[in-house]
Structures are given as structure tokens and as C-alpha cells.
Coordinates of C-alpha atoms in Angstrom, one line a residue:
M10 CA 0.0 0.0 0.0
F11 CA 1.3 3.4 -1.0
D12 CA 2.4 5.4 2.1
L13 CA 2.3 9.1 1.3
Q14 CA 3.7 10.3 4.6
A15 CA 6.7 7.9 4.4
V16 CA 7.4 8.8 0.8
Q17 CA 7.3 12.6 1.5
A18 CA 9.5 12.2 4.6
A19 CA 12.1 10.3 2.4
L20 CA 11.9 13.1 -0.2
R21 CA 12.6 15.7 2.4
A22 CA 15.5 13.7 3.8
A23 CA 17.0 13.4 0.3
K24 CA 16.4 17.1 -0.3
F25 CA 14.4 16.4 -3.5
D26 CA 11.4 18.6 -4.5
G27 CA 9.5 15.5 -5.6
W28 CA 9.3 12.1 -7.2
L29 CA 7.8 11.8 -10.7
L30 CA 6.6 8.2 -11.2
Y31 CA 5.8 7.3 -14.8
D32 CA 4.9 4.1 -16.8
F33 CA 3.8 3.0 -20.2
R34 CA 2.7 -0.6 -20.7
G35 CA 4.9 -2.0 -18.0
I36 CA 8.3 -0.5 -19.0
N37 CA 8.7 0.8 -15.5
V38 CA 7.8 -2.1 -13.2
L39 CA 9.5 -0.2 -10.3
A40 CA 7.0 2.7 -10.6
Q41 CA 4.2 0.2 -10.9
R42 CA 5.1 -1.5 -7.7
I43 CA 5.6 1.7 -5.7
V44 CA 2.1 2.9 -6.5
G45 CA 0.5 -0.5 -6.4
L46 CA -0.3 -0.9 -10.1
A47 CA 1.8 -4.0 -10.8
E48 CA -1.3 -6.2 -11.3
K49 CA -3.1 -3.8 -13.6
K50 CA -2.6 -4.0 -17.4
L51 CA -2.8 -0.3 -18.5
S52 CA -2.4 0.6 -22.1
R53 CA -1.8 4.4 -21.8
R54 CA 0.9 6.6 -20.3
W55 CA 0.3 7.7 -16.7
F56 CA 2.2 10.1 -14.4
Y57 CA 2.0 10.4 -10.6
Y58 CA 3.9 13.3 -9.0
V59 CA 4.6 13.2 -5.3
P60 CA 6.0 16.5 -3.9
A61 CA 8.1 16.6 -0.8
N62 CA 5.3 18.7 0.7
G63 CA 1.7 19.2 -0.3
E64 CA -0.8 17.2 -2.3
P65 CA 0.2 14.7 -5.0
K66 CA -1.0 15.1 -8.6
K67 CA -2.1 12.5 -11.1
L68 CA -2.2 12.5 -14.9
A69 CA -4.2 9.8 -16.6
H70 CA -5.5 9.1 -20.1
A71 CA -9.2 9.6 -20.9
I72 CA -9.5 5.9 -21.9
E73 CA -8.3 4.9 -18.4
P74 CA -9.4 7.8 -16.3
A75 CA -9.7 5.8 -13.1
S76 CA -6.3 4.1 -13.3
L77 CA -4.8 6.1 -10.5
D78 CA -8.0 6.6 -8.4
G79 CA -6.6 4.5 -5.6
L80 CA -3.9 7.0 -4.9
P81 CA -4.2 10.3 -3.0
G82 CA -4.1 13.6 -4.9
T83 CA -5.8 15.6 -7.6
K84 CA -6.3 14.3 -11.1
T85 CA -6.0 15.6 -14.6
V86 CA -7.2 13.7 -17.6
Y87 CA -5.6 14.1 -21.0
R88 CA -6.5 12.9 -24.5
R89 CA -4.2 14.6 -27.0
W90 CA -0.4 14.4 -26.8
Q91 CA -0.3 18.1 -26.4
E92 CA -2.5 17.8 -23.3
L93 CA -0.1 15.2 -22.0
E94 CA 2.9 17.5 -22.3
A95 CA 1.1 20.4 -20.8
G96 CA -0.1 18.1 -18.0
V97 CA 3.4 17.0 -17.2
Q98 CA 4.5 20.7 -17.0
Q99 CA 1.6 21.4 -14.7
L100 CA 2.6 18.5 -12.4
L101 CA 6.1 19.8 -12.1
A102 CA 5.2 23.5 -11.6
G103 CA 7.6 25.0 -9.0
A104 CA 9.9 21.9 -8.8
K105 CA 13.6 22.2 -9.4
T106 CA 15.0 18.7 -8.5
V107 CA 12.8 15.7 -9.2
A108 CA 13.6 12.0 -8.8
M109 CA 12.8 9.5 -11.5
E110 CA 13.8 5.9 -12.4
Y111 CA 17.0 7.1 -14.0
S112 CA 20.8 6.5 -13.7
P113 CA 23.4 8.9 -15.2
R114 CA 24.9 7.4 -18.3
N115 CA 22.8 4.3 -17.6
G116 CA 25.5 3.4 -15.0
N117 CA 23.0 1.2 -13.2
P118 CA 20.5 -0.3 -15.6
Y119 CA 18.5 -1.9 -12.8
V120 CA 17.3 1.6 -11.9
S121 CA 17.1 3.1 -15.5
R122 CA 13.5 2.4 -16.5
V123 CA 12.4 5.8 -17.9
D124 CA 13.0 6.3 -21.6
G125 CA 15.2 9.1 -23.0
G126 CA 12.4 11.0 -24.6
T127 CA 10.4 11.3 -21.4
L128 CA 13.5 12.6 -19.7
E129 CA 13.9 15.2 -22.4
L130 CA 10.3 16.2 -21.9
V131 CA 10.7 16.6 -18.1
R132 CA 14.0 18.5 -18.5
S133 CA 12.5 20.9 -21.0
F134 CA 10.5 22.4 -18.1
G135 CA 13.7 23.4 -16.4
V136 CA 13.7 20.4 -14.0
E137 CA 16.8 18.6 -12.9
V138 CA 16.3 14.8 -12.9
V139 CA 18.0 12.8 -10.2
S140 CA 18.1 9.1 -9.6
S141 CA 15.3 7.5 -7.5
G142 CA 17.6 4.5 -6.7
D143 CA 17.6 4.8 -3.0
L144 CA 13.9 5.7 -2.9
I145 CA 13.1 2.6 -4.9
Q146 CA 15.1 0.6 -2.3
Q147 CA 13.3 2.1 0.6
F148 CA 9.8 1.4 -0.8
E149 CA 10.4 -1.7 -2.9
A150 CA 13.4 -3.6 -1.7
T151 CA 13.1 -3.4 2.1
W152 CA 11.3 -6.2 3.9
D153 CA 8.7 -6.2 6.6
A154 CA 8.6 -8.7 9.5
D155 CA 6.6 -11.2 7.5
Q156 CA 9.1 -11.2 4.6
E157 CA 12.0 -11.5 7.0
A158 CA 10.4 -14.6 8.6
M159 CA 9.6 -16.1 5.2
H160 CA 13.3 -15.6 4.1
L161 CA 14.6 -17.3 7.2
A162 CA 12.1 -20.2 6.6
A163 CA 13.2 -20.5 3.0
A164 CA 16.9 -20.4 4.1
K165 CA 16.4 -23.5 6.2
I166 CA 15.0 -25.3 3.3
T167 CA 17.7 -24.2 0.8
D168 CA 20.4 -25.1 3.4
A169 CA 18.8 -28.6 3.9
A170 CA 18.7 -29.1 0.1
Y171 CA 22.5 -29.6 0.1
G172 CA 22.2 -32.6 2.5
V173 CA 19.5 -34.0 0.2
A174 CA 21.6 -33.5 -2.9
Y175 CA 24.7 -35.0 -1.3
Q176 CA 22.8 -38.0 -0.1
F177 CA 21.3 -38.5 -3.5
I178 CA 24.7 -38.4 -5.2
A179 CA 26.1 -40.9 -2.8
D180 CA 23.2 -43.3 -3.1
E181 CA 23.1 -43.1 -6.9
I182 CA 26.8 -43.7 -7.3
R183 CA 26.9 -46.6 -4.8
A184 CA 23.9 -48.2 -6.6
K185 CA 24.7 -47.4 -10.2
G186 CA 28.3 -46.1 -10.4
Q187 CA 27.1 -42.6 -11.4
T188 CA 24.4 -40.1 -11.4
S189 CA 24.0 -36.9 -13.6
E190 CA 23.6 -33.2 -13.3
V191 CA 20.0 -33.2 -14.4
A192 CA 19.1 -36.0 -12.0
V193 CA 20.6 -34.0 -9.0
Q194 CA 18.8 -30.9 -10.3
Q195 CA 15.5 -32.8 -10.3
R196 CA 16.0 -34.2 -6.8
I197 CA 16.6 -30.7 -5.5
M198 CA 13.4 -29.5 -7.2
Q199 CA 11.5 -32.3 -5.6
H200 CA 12.9 -31.2 -2.2
F201 CA 11.6 -27.7 -2.9
H202 CA 8.2 -29.0 -3.9
D203 CA 7.9 -31.3 -0.8
N204 CA 8.7 -28.3 1.5
G205 CA 6.3 -25.8 0.0
C206 CA 8.9 -23.8 -2.0
T207 CA 8.9 -22.4 -5.5
T208 CA 11.6 -21.0 -7.8
Y209 CA 11.6 -19.2 -11.1
S210 CA 14.3 -21.5 -12.5
P211 CA 15.9 -24.8 -11.6
P212 CA 19.2 -24.9 -9.8
I213 CA 22.6 -25.1 -11.4
V214 CA 24.4 -28.4 -11.0
G215 CA 27.8 -28.2 -12.8
R216 CA 30.3 -31.0 -12.9
G217 CA 34.0 -30.3 -13.7
P218 CA 34.3 -27.8 -16.6
H219 CA 30.6 -27.0 -16.3
S220 CA 31.3 -25.5 -12.8
G221 CA 33.5 -23.0 -14.5
D222 CA 30.5 -21.5 -16.4
P223 CA 28.8 -19.1 -13.9
H224 CA 25.4 -19.5 -15.5
Y225 CA 25.6 -23.1 -16.8
E226 CA 22.1 -24.6 -17.2
P227 CA 21.9 -28.4 -16.9
N228 CA 19.7 -29.9 -19.7
P229 CA 19.3 -33.3 -21.1
A230 CA 21.2 -32.4 -24.3
A231 CA 24.3 -31.4 -22.4
D232 CA 23.9 -33.6 -19.3
T233 CA 27.1 -35.2 -18.0
P234 CA 27.6 -38.0 -15.5
I235 CA 28.8 -37.4 -12.0
R236 CA 31.1 -40.2 -10.8
K237 CA 33.7 -40.8 -8.0
G238 CA 36.5 -38.3 -8.4
D239 CA 34.3 -35.4 -9.8
F240 CA 34.1 -31.9 -8.5
V241 CA 30.6 -30.4 -8.5
L242 CA 29.2 -26.9 -8.0
I243 CA 25.5 -26.5 -6.9
D244 CA 23.8 -23.1 -7.0
L245 CA 20.2 -23.2 -5.8
W246 CA 17.5 -20.6 -4.9
A247 CA 13.9 -20.8 -3.7
K248 CA 11.2 -19.0 -1.8
L249 CA 8.1 -20.1 0.1
D250 CA 5.2 -20.6 -2.3
K251 CA 3.3 -17.7 -0.6
P252 CA 2.3 -14.1 -1.6
R253 CA 5.2 -11.6 -1.1
A254 CA 7.7 -14.3 -0.2
V255 CA 11.4 -13.5 -0.8
Y256 CA 14.2 -15.8 -1.9
S257 CA 17.1 -17.6 -0.3
D258 CA 20.1 -18.1 -2.7
L259 CA 23.1 -20.3 -1.9
T260 CA 26.0 -21.9 -3.7
R261 CA 28.4 -24.6 -2.5
T262 CA 30.9 -27.0 -3.9
V263 CA 31.5 -30.7 -3.3
F264 CA 34.0 -33.4 -4.3
V265 CA 33.0 -37.0 -4.8
G266 CA 35.6 -38.8 -2.8
P267 CA 37.2 -38.9 0.6
T268 CA 40.0 -36.4 0.0
V269 CA 39.8 -33.1 -1.9
P270 CA 42.7 -32.6 -4.4
E271 CA 44.9 -29.6 -3.7
Q272 CA 43.9 -27.8 -6.9
Y273 CA 40.3 -27.5 -5.7
T274 CA 41.2 -26.6 -2.1
K275 CA 43.6 -23.9 -3.2
I276 CA 41.0 -22.0 -5.3
F277 CA 38.3 -22.6 -2.7
N278 CA 40.4 -21.0 0.0
I279 CA 40.9 -17.9 -2.0
V280 CA 37.2 -17.6 -2.8
A281 CA 36.2 -18.2 0.8
A282 CA 38.7 -15.5 2.0
A283 CA 37.2 -13.0 -0.5
R284 CA 33.7 -13.9 0.7
D285 CA 34.7 -13.4 4.3
A286 CA 36.4 -10.1 3.5
A287 CA 33.1 -8.8 2.0
I288 CA 31.1 -10.0 5.1
A289 CA 33.7 -8.2 7.3
R290 CA 33.4 -5.0 5.3
V291 CA 29.6 -5.0 5.8
K292 CA 29.8 -5.8 9.5
D293 CA 32.5 -3.2 10.2
A294 CA 30.5 -0.4 8.4
F295 CA 27.3 -1.1 10.3
A296 CA 29.1 -1.4 13.6
K297 CA 30.6 2.0 13.1
G298 CA 27.4 3.6 11.6
E299 CA 29.2 4.4 8.4
E300 CA 27.4 4.8 5.0
L301 CA 28.1 1.8 2.8
V302 CA 27.4 1.4 -0.9
G303 CA 27.3 -1.7 -2.9
S304 CA 30.6 -1.1 -4.8
M305 CA 32.5 -0.8 -1.6
V306 CA 31.7 -4.3 -0.6
D307 CA 32.5 -5.5 -4.1
N308 CA 35.9 -3.9 -3.9
A309 CA 36.7 -5.5 -0.6
C310 CA 35.9 -8.9 -2.0
R311 CA 37.5 -8.4 -5.4
D312 CA 40.8 -7.2 -3.9
V313 CA 41.4 -10.5 -2.3
I314 CA 41.0 -12.4 -5.5
E315 CA 43.0 -9.9 -7.5
K316 CA 45.9 -10.0 -5.0
A317 CA 45.9 -13.8 -5.3
G318 CA 46.5 -13.4 -9.1
Y319 CA 43.1 -14.6 -10.2
G320 CA 41.3 -11.3 -11.0
E321 CA 40.8 -12.1 -14.7
F322 CA 38.9 -15.3 -13.7
Y323 CA 36.4 -13.4 -11.5
T324 CA 34.1 -12.3 -14.2
H325 CA 30.9 -11.0 -12.4
R326 CA 29.8 -8.7 -9.6
T327 CA 30.1 -9.9 -6.1
G328 CA 26.4 -10.1 -5.3
H329 CA 22.9 -9.0 -6.0
N330 CA 19.9 -7.7 -4.0
I331 CA 17.4 -10.4 -3.0
G332 CA 13.7 -9.8 -2.9
Q333 CA 10.5 -11.3 -4.4
E334 CA 12.8 -12.0 -7.4
V335 CA 16.0 -13.7 -6.7
H336 CA 17.7 -10.7 -8.3
G337 CA 15.9 -7.9 -6.5
N338 CA 15.6 -4.2 -7.0
G339 CA 17.8 -2.9 -4.2
A340 CA 21.5 -2.2 -4.1
H341 CA 23.7 -4.9 -5.7
I342 CA 27.2 -5.7 -4.5
D343 CA 28.8 -4.4 -7.7
G344 CA 31.7 -2.2 -8.7
L345 CA 32.5 -4.2 -11.8
E346 CA 29.5 -4.5 -14.1
T347 CA 27.7 -1.3 -13.0
K348 CA 28.4 1.8 -10.9
E349 CA 26.5 0.7 -7.8
D350 CA 26.3 3.8 -5.6
R351 CA 23.1 3.0 -3.8
R352 CA 23.4 2.6 -0.1
I353 CA 23.1 -0.7 1.7
M354 CA 20.0 -0.2 3.7
R355 CA 18.5 -1.7 6.8
R356 CA 15.9 -4.4 6.2
T357 CA 17.4 -5.4 2.9
C358 CA 19.1 -8.6 1.8
F359 CA 21.8 -9.4 -0.7
S360 CA 24.1 -12.2 -1.8
I361 CA 27.8 -12.3 -1.5
E362 CA 29.1 -14.8 -4.1
P363 CA 32.7 -14.5 -5.3
G364 CA 34.0 -17.0 -7.8
I365 CA 37.0 -18.1 -9.7
Y366 CA 36.2 -19.8 -13.0
L367 CA 39.0 -21.8 -14.7
P368 CA 38.6 -23.9 -17.9
E369 CA 38.8 -27.1 -15.9
F370 CA 36.5 -26.1 -13.0
G371 CA 35.1 -23.2 -11.1
V372 CA 34.5 -22.3 -7.5
R373 CA 31.8 -20.1 -6.2
S374 CA 30.8 -19.6 -2.5
E375 CA 27.5 -17.8 -2.1
I376 CA 25.8 -16.7 1.1
D377 CA 23.0 -14.3 1.9
V378 CA 23.3 -11.3 4.2
Y379 CA 20.3 -9.6 5.8
I380 CA 20.5 -6.3 7.5
D381 CA 17.9 -6.1 10.2
A382 CA 15.9 -3.0 11.3
N383 CA 18.5 -2.2 14.0
G384 CA 21.5 -2.6 11.7
G385 CA 22.4 -6.1 12.7
V386 CA 24.2 -8.1 10.1
H387 CA 23.0 -11.7 9.6
V388 CA 24.4 -14.4 7.4
T389 CA 21.5 -16.7 6.6
G390 CA 21.3 -20.2 5.1
G391 CA 23.3 -22.2 7.6
D392 CA 27.0 -22.2 8.5
L393 CA 29.6 -20.8 6.1
Q394 CA 31.2 -23.4 3.9
T395 CA 34.8 -23.5 5.1
A396 CA 36.1 -26.3 2.8
V397 CA 35.0 -28.2 -0.2
H398 CA 32.5 -30.8 1.0
T399 CA 33.3 -34.4 0.5
I400 CA 31.1 -37.3 -0.4
T401 CA 32.5 -40.7 0.4
V402 CA 31.2 -43.5 -1.9

């Protein structure tokens, strides 16, 4: 539900004159969610302007005049494009600095949802457009108590999925001499189903060279057997099958055999040290009350891998926001792929998942970090993996 008082308080704290929310046929899902229109299929452009002080203003098309009626404020209805442009100008009368879903130079495409032409229109009225990135976080990516509880419940199930997968691998190899990536994937999916969880996509189960592909997707055409002596990476994510549920997202590695070869242990230890450096950076900032942005955490993690000489094999950001989508709309842990300058906020969750990807194999260690309402930093999803897990068969 749209909370006008909270939004206006946030605008005043940010020293913005207002927030101009705009959408056309779903191109700005962030604006849709903020105002509660994500379930409506509207066919015409709409604008909703929330000033830092005073009454909001709505601009809707004559064919959908009631589209914004559930929101507070006065309404103007347009038909012609000229009336739309005049209506936008009227919405912004007196404003100098207005937030929109925009990122300078598209440095953060997760925020940039407003098209260039609409930005030109707004700027033509003498308005400076600033990014609504942190506003989006506050009103879209933060969790309430119910979502926090659902995440922790899902985290128990995702953590338990590893025991299920390891036992399945052991049983299959003992009985048949081998199993396969797809078979393990299907067993994990059955575990999720049995425990009331859902996921947008099946987990990654990558053996040997497939573990060196960060987004490998097991499929029957490329399925490979898993046997004694194999190294396997398992990346899985799920949420409770309930409205507004949020994800848990974890990655661990396993060796099928009693003793892990040194080549795997060496790379795992570097990745784990990078993961732990990122966690420490977050805990230190919140303990001191310092402002922390996503790129700072990425840098702390990436420095460890680069100093170990494997920087070129760490090909992705350190982590992503987690929400109702596994890749959520809050601050990501990224100084590589995007310029993530959004603050890490309380009541948000994100992954930390450094990896080193070599042609022969890859190691990733992924955990989730949740910042509670008091600034407490929680690693969810069970104990940290401190060594490559072994399966004795």
C-alpha cells in the first residue's frame, strides 16, 4: 500500500522537491510497484507526482481515467499528446529537483526504467532529474517482519537441500556407479516442492568444466555423468510458495571422494577468503554507523582475488539484491558491471558470491546477508562453507 507520509519524509530527507513516477505498458515495473499498479494492465501513459510537501498530482488518459484513483491527490485527464505534455508541465510546476527511475549514463540499468524521450520532456521544463535509486530501495526492496520470517524459513529449506543432494549423489553412485547433473537438479526441485517452496528457474548443478561456467544450465542435451573423483558446484535458490515471499540463494561445492585434491582446495580457500572479507566489510560499516554502498563491498571482496592473481577469472559482480525476485531491485554488490552507488539499507538482503572460473573447474561460494531494522548483520542459510564438502562413496 502506498504510504504518502513515508514517501514525502524520504523526499525531504533526500532534499528532493518531488518524485515523478511514470509508466507506459509496464516498461517501469518499479513505478508500478511503488504505487500498487503492478497487477493492472494499463495501455496508456500515466504520471504520478509526489511533492516533498503538499498534495500529489495524477495525470491519466481519458480511456483509463480511473487508473490512479486508488492514490491520493488531484487528477488531470488528457486525450491529446499536447495535453499530456502540458499536463506534465503542470505536475512539475515549481519543482527544481525531481527523482525518477534514471541512472546517469545508464551506469545502473536496474534503476534506469524511464526512456530518454520522457527525460527530455521533463528536463524541457527546467527540472533537474536525479536518480530515485535509494527511494526505490526504501519502498520496494526493504522487507517487513513477515518477509524476514519467510526468508529465514526458506533459508532453512535451501540449506537442507544440500544434504538432500549430497545423499542422493552418494546413493546413486553406490547403486549405479554414477548419477547426472539433471538427476541431481530434479532431486533438489522435488525437495523444494515437498517443502512448499517455488523457484523461477531450476538450480545449477555443474560438474567439472561446467562448474567453470557461472550461468551453466543443466539440460538433457548437455547432461554429463557425476562419478567418483568429480568436482561439482551446486547453486540453488527458492522461496516459500506464498504471496510476497522472498528468496534464499546459496552456492556450495562438493568433491565426490574422501580427500579433496589440492587444486580445488587452493582455489576454494581464495574464494572463501574473499567472501569473508566482504562480510567483514559490511559488519564493520554497520558497527561504526558508516554509510556503505554496494561497490565498496564488491571492492573489498575483489581485492582478495586480484591480489591472489586470479582477478581475470572473477568475471561477475560480487552479489545482488534479493527480494521477491532472486535478483531484486535494491542495491547490488557491484563495482564491476555497474556503478552501484546506492546505499546498503537496513531491512534489505543481498548475496555475496565471489567466484574463480577456470577452464577445468570453477569455485563459487554464495551466502545471503540480511541487515535487520537495528543494523544487525546476519548471514543466513546455515553455516559458512569452510572447505569443499566431500562425499564418500
